[in-house]
Coordinates of C-alpha atoms in Angstrom, one line a residue:
M23 CA -10.2 31.5 -5.8
E24 CA -6.7 31.8 -7.4
K25 CA -5.7 29.8 -10.5
V26 CA -4.4 26.2 -10.5
F27 CA -2.2 25.4 -13.6
L28 CA -2.3 21.7 -14.6
A29 CA 0.8 20.2 -16.2
D30 CA 1.5 16.9 -17.8
N31 CA 3.7 15.7 -20.7
I32 CA 1.6 12.7 -21.8
F33 CA -1.7 13.1 -23.5
T34 CA -2.9 9.5 -23.9
G35 CA -4.7 6.9 -21.8
H36 CA -5.3 7.5 -18.2
H37 CA -3.2 10.7 -18.3
K38 CA -5.7 12.4 -20.6
I39 CA -8.8 11.5 -18.6
Y40 CA -7.1 12.4 -15.3
L41 CA -6.2 15.9 -16.7
D42 CA -9.7 16.3 -18.4
T43 CA -11.4 15.5 -15.0
L44 CA -9.4 18.1 -13.1
K45 CA -10.0 20.7 -15.9
S46 CA -13.7 20.4 -14.9
I47 CA -12.8 22.5 -11.7
Y48 CA -13.5 26.0 -12.9
Y49 CA -10.4 27.7 -11.6
T50 CA -7.9 25.2 -13.2
E51 CA -6.2 25.9 -16.5
N52 CA -4.2 23.5 -18.7
V53 CA -0.6 24.5 -19.4
S54 CA 0.5 21.0 -20.4
K55 CA 2.9 20.2 -23.3
E56 CA 3.1 16.8 -25.0
L57 CA 6.8 15.8 -24.9
S58 CA 8.8 12.6 -25.0
F59 CA 11.4 12.2 -22.2
S60 CA 14.7 10.4 -22.7
N61 CA 15.1 7.2 -20.6
N62 CA 18.8 7.1 -21.0
K63 CA 20.2 8.3 -17.6
F64 CA 23.7 8.5 -19.0
S65 CA 22.7 11.1 -21.5
F66 CA 22.5 14.9 -20.8
D67 CA 19.2 14.9 -22.7
Y68 CA 17.6 12.8 -19.9
Y69 CA 18.0 15.8 -17.6
F70 CA 17.6 18.6 -20.0
C71 CA 14.3 17.4 -21.4
R72 CA 12.8 17.2 -17.8
R73 CA 14.2 20.6 -16.9
D74 CA 13.0 22.2 -20.2
F75 CA 9.4 20.8 -19.6
I76 CA 9.3 22.3 -16.1
N77 CA 10.7 25.6 -17.4
L78 CA 8.1 25.6 -20.1
V79 CA 5.3 25.0 -17.6
Y80 CA 6.6 27.8 -15.4
E81 CA 6.7 30.2 -18.4
R82 CA 3.2 29.4 -19.5
S83 CA 1.9 29.8 -16.0
Q84 CA 3.7 33.1 -15.5
K85 CA 2.0 34.6 -18.5
K86 CA -1.5 33.6 -17.3
S87 CA -1.0 34.3 -13.6
N88 CA -2.3 37.3 -11.8
S89 CA -1.4 36.3 -8.2
N90 CA 1.5 35.0 -6.2
E91 CA -1.0 32.7 -4.6
D92 CA -1.5 30.7 -7.8
I93 CA -0.7 26.9 -7.9
I94 CA 1.2 24.8 -10.4
H95 CA 0.1 21.1 -10.3
F96 CA 2.5 18.6 -11.9
L97 CA 0.1 15.6 -12.5
Y98 CA 2.9 13.0 -13.0
L99 CA 5.9 13.4 -10.7
D100 CA 7.2 9.9 -11.5
N101 CA 9.1 11.0 -14.6
L102 CA 10.3 14.3 -13.2
Y103 CA 11.9 13.8 -9.7
T104 CA 15.0 12.0 -11.0
N105 CA 16.2 15.4 -12.0
P106 CA 16.2 17.0 -8.6
S107 CA 17.6 20.4 -9.7
S108 CA 14.8 21.0 -12.2
L109 CA 12.5 23.0 -9.8
K110 CA 15.1 25.5 -8.8
K111 CA 13.8 28.3 -11.1
I112 CA 10.1 28.2 -10.0
K113 CA 9.2 31.2 -7.9
D114 CA 6.0 32.9 -6.9
F115 CA 3.9 29.7 -7.2
K116 CA 2.8 27.0 -4.8
I117 CA 3.7 23.6 -6.1
V118 CA 1.5 20.4 -6.0
G119 CA 2.7 17.2 -7.5
T120 CA 1.0 13.8 -7.9
L121 CA 3.2 10.7 -7.3
H122 CA 1.7 7.5 -8.8
H123 CA 4.4 4.9 -7.9
Y124 CA 6.6 5.1 -4.9
P125 CA 10.5 5.0 -5.4
Q126 CA 11.7 1.4 -5.3
N127 CA 15.3 1.8 -4.3
K128 CA 17.4 4.0 -2.0
I129 CA 18.9 6.1 -4.7
K130 CA 15.4 7.0 -6.2
M131 CA 14.0 7.6 -2.7
K132 CA 16.9 10.0 -2.0
L133 CA 16.2 11.9 -5.2
F134 CA 12.5 12.0 -4.5
K135 CA 13.1 13.2 -0.9
H136 CA 15.3 16.1 -2.3
F137 CA 12.7 16.9 -4.9
S138 CA 9.8 16.8 -2.4
E139 CA 11.4 19.6 -0.3
K140 CA 10.5 22.0 -3.2
L141 CA 6.9 20.9 -3.2
D142 CA 4.1 22.4 -1.0
K143 CA 2.0 19.3 -1.3
I144 CA 2.4 15.8 -2.7
V145 CA -0.7 13.8 -3.6
V146 CA -0.5 9.9 -3.6
H147 CA -3.2 7.4 -4.4
S148 CA -3.0 5.2 -1.4
E149 CA -2.4 5.3 2.4
Y150 CA 0.2 2.6 1.9
I151 CA 2.4 5.0 -0.2
K152 CA 1.9 7.8 2.3
Q153 CA 3.2 5.5 5.0
I154 CA 6.3 4.6 3.0
L155 CA 7.0 8.3 2.4
S156 CA 6.4 9.1 6.1
K157 CA 9.1 6.7 7.1
E158 CA 11.5 8.8 5.0
N159 CA 10.3 11.9 6.8
I160 CA 8.4 13.2 3.7
L161 CA 5.4 14.5 5.5
N162 CA 3.7 17.0 3.1
V163 CA 1.6 14.2 1.6
E164 CA -2.1 13.9 1.0
V165 CA -4.0 10.8 0.0
I166 CA -6.6 11.0 -2.8
D167 CA -7.9 7.6 -3.9
Y168 CA -7.6 6.8 -7.6
P169 CA -11.2 6.8 -9.0
S170 CA -13.1 4.8 -11.6
F171 CA -13.4 7.2 -14.6
Y172 CA -16.0 4.9 -16.3
D173 CA -19.8 5.3 -16.4
Y174 CA -21.5 1.9 -16.1
R175 CA -25.1 3.1 -16.2
S176 CA -25.5 2.5 -19.9
L177 CA -24.6 -1.2 -19.7
P178 CA -27.2 -4.0 -19.4
N179 CA -27.0 -6.3 -16.4
K180 CA -24.6 -9.2 -15.9
V181 CA -26.9 -11.9 -17.2
K182 CA -27.7 -9.9 -20.4
L183 CA -24.0 -9.2 -21.0
K184 CA -23.1 -12.8 -20.7
E185 CA -25.7 -13.6 -23.4
E186 CA -24.3 -10.8 -25.7
M187 CA -20.8 -12.0 -25.1
M188 CA -21.7 -15.7 -25.6
I189 CA -20.4 -16.7 -22.2
P190 CA -22.0 -19.8 -20.6
K191 CA -24.3 -18.8 -17.7
D192 CA -23.0 -21.6 -15.5
K193 CA -19.3 -20.5 -15.7
I194 CA -17.5 -18.6 -12.9
I195 CA -15.8 -15.8 -14.7
I196 CA -12.3 -15.0 -13.5
S197 CA -10.9 -12.0 -15.4
A198 CA -7.3 -10.8 -15.9
L199 CA -7.7 -7.4 -17.4
G200 CA -5.0 -5.1 -18.8
G201 CA -2.0 -5.6 -21.1
T202 CA -0.1 -9.0 -20.9
R203 CA 3.0 -7.4 -19.5
Y204 CA 5.6 -9.3 -17.6
D205 CA 5.1 -7.3 -14.4
K206 CA 1.4 -8.2 -14.3
G207 CA 2.2 -11.9 -14.0
L208 CA -0.1 -13.6 -16.4
D209 CA 2.4 -16.5 -16.8
L210 CA 2.2 -17.1 -13.0
L211 CA -1.6 -17.2 -13.2
L212 CA -1.6 -19.7 -16.0
E213 CA 1.1 -21.9 -14.2
S214 CA -1.0 -21.9 -11.0
F215 CA -3.9 -23.7 -12.8
K216 CA -1.8 -26.9 -12.9
L217 CA -2.3 -27.1 -9.1
I218 CA -6.1 -26.6 -9.2
P219 CA -8.3 -29.9 -9.2
T220 CA -9.9 -30.6 -12.6
K221 CA -13.4 -30.6 -11.1
M222 CA -12.9 -27.0 -9.9
K223 CA -11.2 -25.9 -13.2
N224 CA -14.3 -27.1 -15.1
R225 CA -16.3 -24.5 -13.3
I226 CA -14.0 -21.6 -14.5
L227 CA -13.8 -19.5 -17.6
L228 CA -10.5 -17.5 -17.5
N229 CA -11.2 -14.2 -19.2
I230 CA -8.0 -12.5 -20.5
V231 CA -8.5 -9.0 -22.0
G232 CA -6.1 -6.3 -22.9
K233 CA -3.2 -5.3 -25.1
E234 CA -0.9 -8.2 -26.3
E235 CA 2.5 -7.4 -24.9
D236 CA 5.1 -9.7 -23.3
F237 CA 2.8 -12.9 -23.4
S238 CA 1.3 -13.6 -26.8
K239 CA -1.9 -15.2 -27.7
E240 CA 0.0 -18.3 -28.8
Y241 CA 1.7 -18.5 -25.4
I242 CA -1.7 -18.3 -23.7
R243 CA -3.1 -21.0 -25.9
E244 CA -0.2 -23.4 -25.3
R245 CA -0.5 -23.0 -21.5
A246 CA -4.3 -23.3 -21.6
I247 CA -4.0 -26.6 -23.5
K248 CA -1.2 -27.9 -21.2
Y249 CA -3.1 -27.1 -18.0
N250 CA -6.6 -27.8 -19.2
I251 CA -7.9 -24.2 -18.8
E252 CA -11.1 -23.0 -20.5
Y253 CA -10.5 -19.5 -21.5
R254 CA -11.5 -16.6 -23.8
T255 CA -9.2 -13.8 -25.0
D256 CA -9.7 -10.3 -26.4
L257 CA -6.1 -9.1 -27.1
G258 CA -5.6 -5.8 -28.7
Y259 CA -7.2 -2.4 -28.4
V260 CA -10.3 -2.6 -26.1
N261 CA -12.7 0.3 -26.1
D262 CA -14.4 1.6 -23.0
K263 CA -17.6 -0.2 -23.5
D264 CA -15.9 -3.5 -24.1
F265 CA -13.7 -3.0 -21.1
M266 CA -16.6 -2.1 -18.8
S267 CA -18.6 -5.1 -20.1
N268 CA -15.6 -7.4 -19.2
V269 CA -15.6 -6.0 -15.8
V270 CA -19.2 -6.4 -15.2
V271 CA -19.4 -10.0 -16.3
S272 CA -16.6 -11.0 -13.9
D273 CA -17.1 -12.9 -10.6
L274 CA -13.5 -12.2 -9.7
I275 CA -10.8 -9.8 -10.8
I276 CA -7.4 -11.4 -10.4
L277 CA -4.1 -9.5 -10.1
P278 CA -1.2 -12.0 -10.2
Y279 CA 1.2 -9.0 -10.2
R280 CA 4.9 -9.3 -9.6
S281 CA 6.7 -7.3 -6.9
I282 CA 8.0 -4.8 -9.5
F283 CA 4.5 -3.5 -9.9
T284 CA 4.1 -0.7 -7.3
G285 CA 1.2 1.4 -8.5
N286 CA -2.5 1.4 -8.3
S287 CA -4.4 -1.2 -10.3
G288 CA -7.0 0.1 -12.7
P289 CA -8.8 -3.3 -12.8
M290 CA -8.9 -3.4 -9.1
T291 CA -10.6 0.1 -8.9
E292 CA -13.2 -1.1 -11.4
A293 CA -13.8 -4.2 -9.3
I294 CA -14.2 -2.1 -6.2
V295 CA -16.7 0.3 -7.8
N296 CA -18.8 -2.7 -9.1
H297 CA -18.6 -4.7 -5.8
I298 CA -16.7 -7.5 -7.4
K299 CA -14.2 -9.5 -5.4
V300 CA -10.4 -9.0 -5.9
L301 CA -7.7 -11.6 -5.6
G302 CA -4.3 -10.0 -5.3
P303 CA -0.8 -10.2 -3.7
S304 CA -0.7 -9.8 0.1
S305 CA 2.3 -7.4 0.0
G306 CA 2.4 -3.8 -1.1
N307 CA -0.4 -1.4 -1.8
I308 CA -2.8 -3.9 -3.3
G309 CA -2.5 -6.3 -0.3
Y310 CA -2.9 -3.4 2.1
L311 CA -6.1 -2.3 0.5
I312 CA -7.6 -5.8 0.1
D313 CA -7.0 -6.7 3.8
K314 CA -7.8 -3.3 5.4
Y315 CA -11.1 -2.8 3.4
N316 CA -12.2 -6.5 3.0
L317 CA -12.1 -6.3 -0.7
G318 CA -11.3 -10.0 -1.4
I319 CA -8.5 -12.6 -1.0
T320 CA -4.7 -12.3 -1.0
F321 CA -1.8 -14.7 -1.7
I322 CA 1.9 -14.6 -1.3
Q323 CA 3.3 -12.6 -4.3
E324 CA 5.0 -14.5 -7.1
D325 CA 4.2 -17.9 -5.4
I326 CA 2.0 -20.0 -7.7
V327 CA 1.2 -22.5 -4.9
S328 CA -0.3 -19.7 -2.7
L329 CA -2.1 -18.3 -5.7
A330 CA -3.6 -21.7 -6.5
K331 CA -4.7 -22.1 -2.9
A332 CA -6.3 -18.6 -3.0
L333 CA -8.2 -19.5 -6.2
I334 CA -9.4 -22.7 -4.5
Y335 CA -10.5 -20.8 -1.5
F336 CA -12.5 -18.4 -3.7
L337 CA -14.2 -21.2 -5.4
E338 CA -15.2 -22.8 -2.1
N339 CA -16.2 -19.6 -0.3
N340 CA -17.6 -17.3 -3.0
S341 CA -19.3 -14.7 -0.7
E342 CA -20.2 -11.2 -1.6
V343 CA -17.9 -8.2 -1.0
N344 CA -18.9 -6.4 2.2
S345 CA -17.1 -3.1 1.9
D346 CA -18.0 0.6 1.5
F347 CA -14.7 1.5 0.0
H348 CA -16.4 1.9 -3.4
Q349 CA -17.6 5.3 -2.1
R350 CA -14.0 6.6 -2.1
V351 CA -13.3 5.8 -5.8
T352 CA -15.9 7.9 -7.4
I353 CA -15.1 10.9 -9.7
E354 CA -17.1 13.0 -7.4
S355 CA -14.9 12.1 -4.4
F356 CA -11.7 12.5 -6.5
V357 CA -12.7 16.1 -7.7
R358 CA -13.8 17.1 -4.2
S359 CA -10.6 15.9 -2.6
Y360 CA -8.4 17.8 -5.1
K361 CA -10.5 21.0 -4.6
D362 CA -9.8 20.6 -0.8
V363 CA -6.0 20.3 -1.5
Y364 CA -6.0 23.4 -3.7
E365 CA -8.2 25.5 -1.5
N366 CA -6.3 24.7 1.7
L367 CA -3.1 25.9 0.0

């Protein structure tokens, strides 16, 4: 097998574990370089830094390559394709790129389409994104489902975890996991509780866990008092064990995301792999997956009335998830699918 050179410019969070997982394939080699890219599109540096990163990856790969059948894999196209001329100099390699979020406007889609013509294969993490690209006549696309990178085998069961976390056994745990960013819609979720009958609210513990960002702990407290929400928060750095524990104790993972959120949801993946029901917007990639694979309940995006109705429906019809989609979000499936992409090239 020829070599596959893996390239990213970000070494933190999911970027790191994504890269480390692909490094486990014996014929891959890491040629990444940690670099900050300018976000000022009116600056020459915006284009130069992206071009320089790609040139650096090419030079590193050239030095290690012994075949014109070798592959360069850019693990995060999202911050590269807006400089469509940056792949011009790459020769003698096949090029793979992974796109995590689809372009949201016509200009970005045009830029990506131009960029895609220089790629031998584009990997996306949902059938929904592949369909969007197909409508733009971008056809060199392969779907590899985004996996759960966590190992839950060391955790105690749900009952024991509730005891350890001092969560009442009789409460239905509805979890909003991840940073309290505006695009994740925590404010919409809190507002929706004013439309839920008090008797039902008394059954719920709203579990909010993640980095404190746009919505502060004080904001959450004020809304919880106003709308009579029983809640617990863990805002700040959350280590892997605590994150996994908060997934496992959940009866529902809720995704009140705004329409500006277009990627895959990490908490949704963790819910799927643990057979936990998901409540998310009916539109976009999340709604597509929930409806097609029977993963939970959907609501009209950014509509608190629809969100409240979906919560009430869940409380009245709390059946188990009946889906085999969890088999597609394992690390084993992820690695096997990437090996297929590489070897077919």
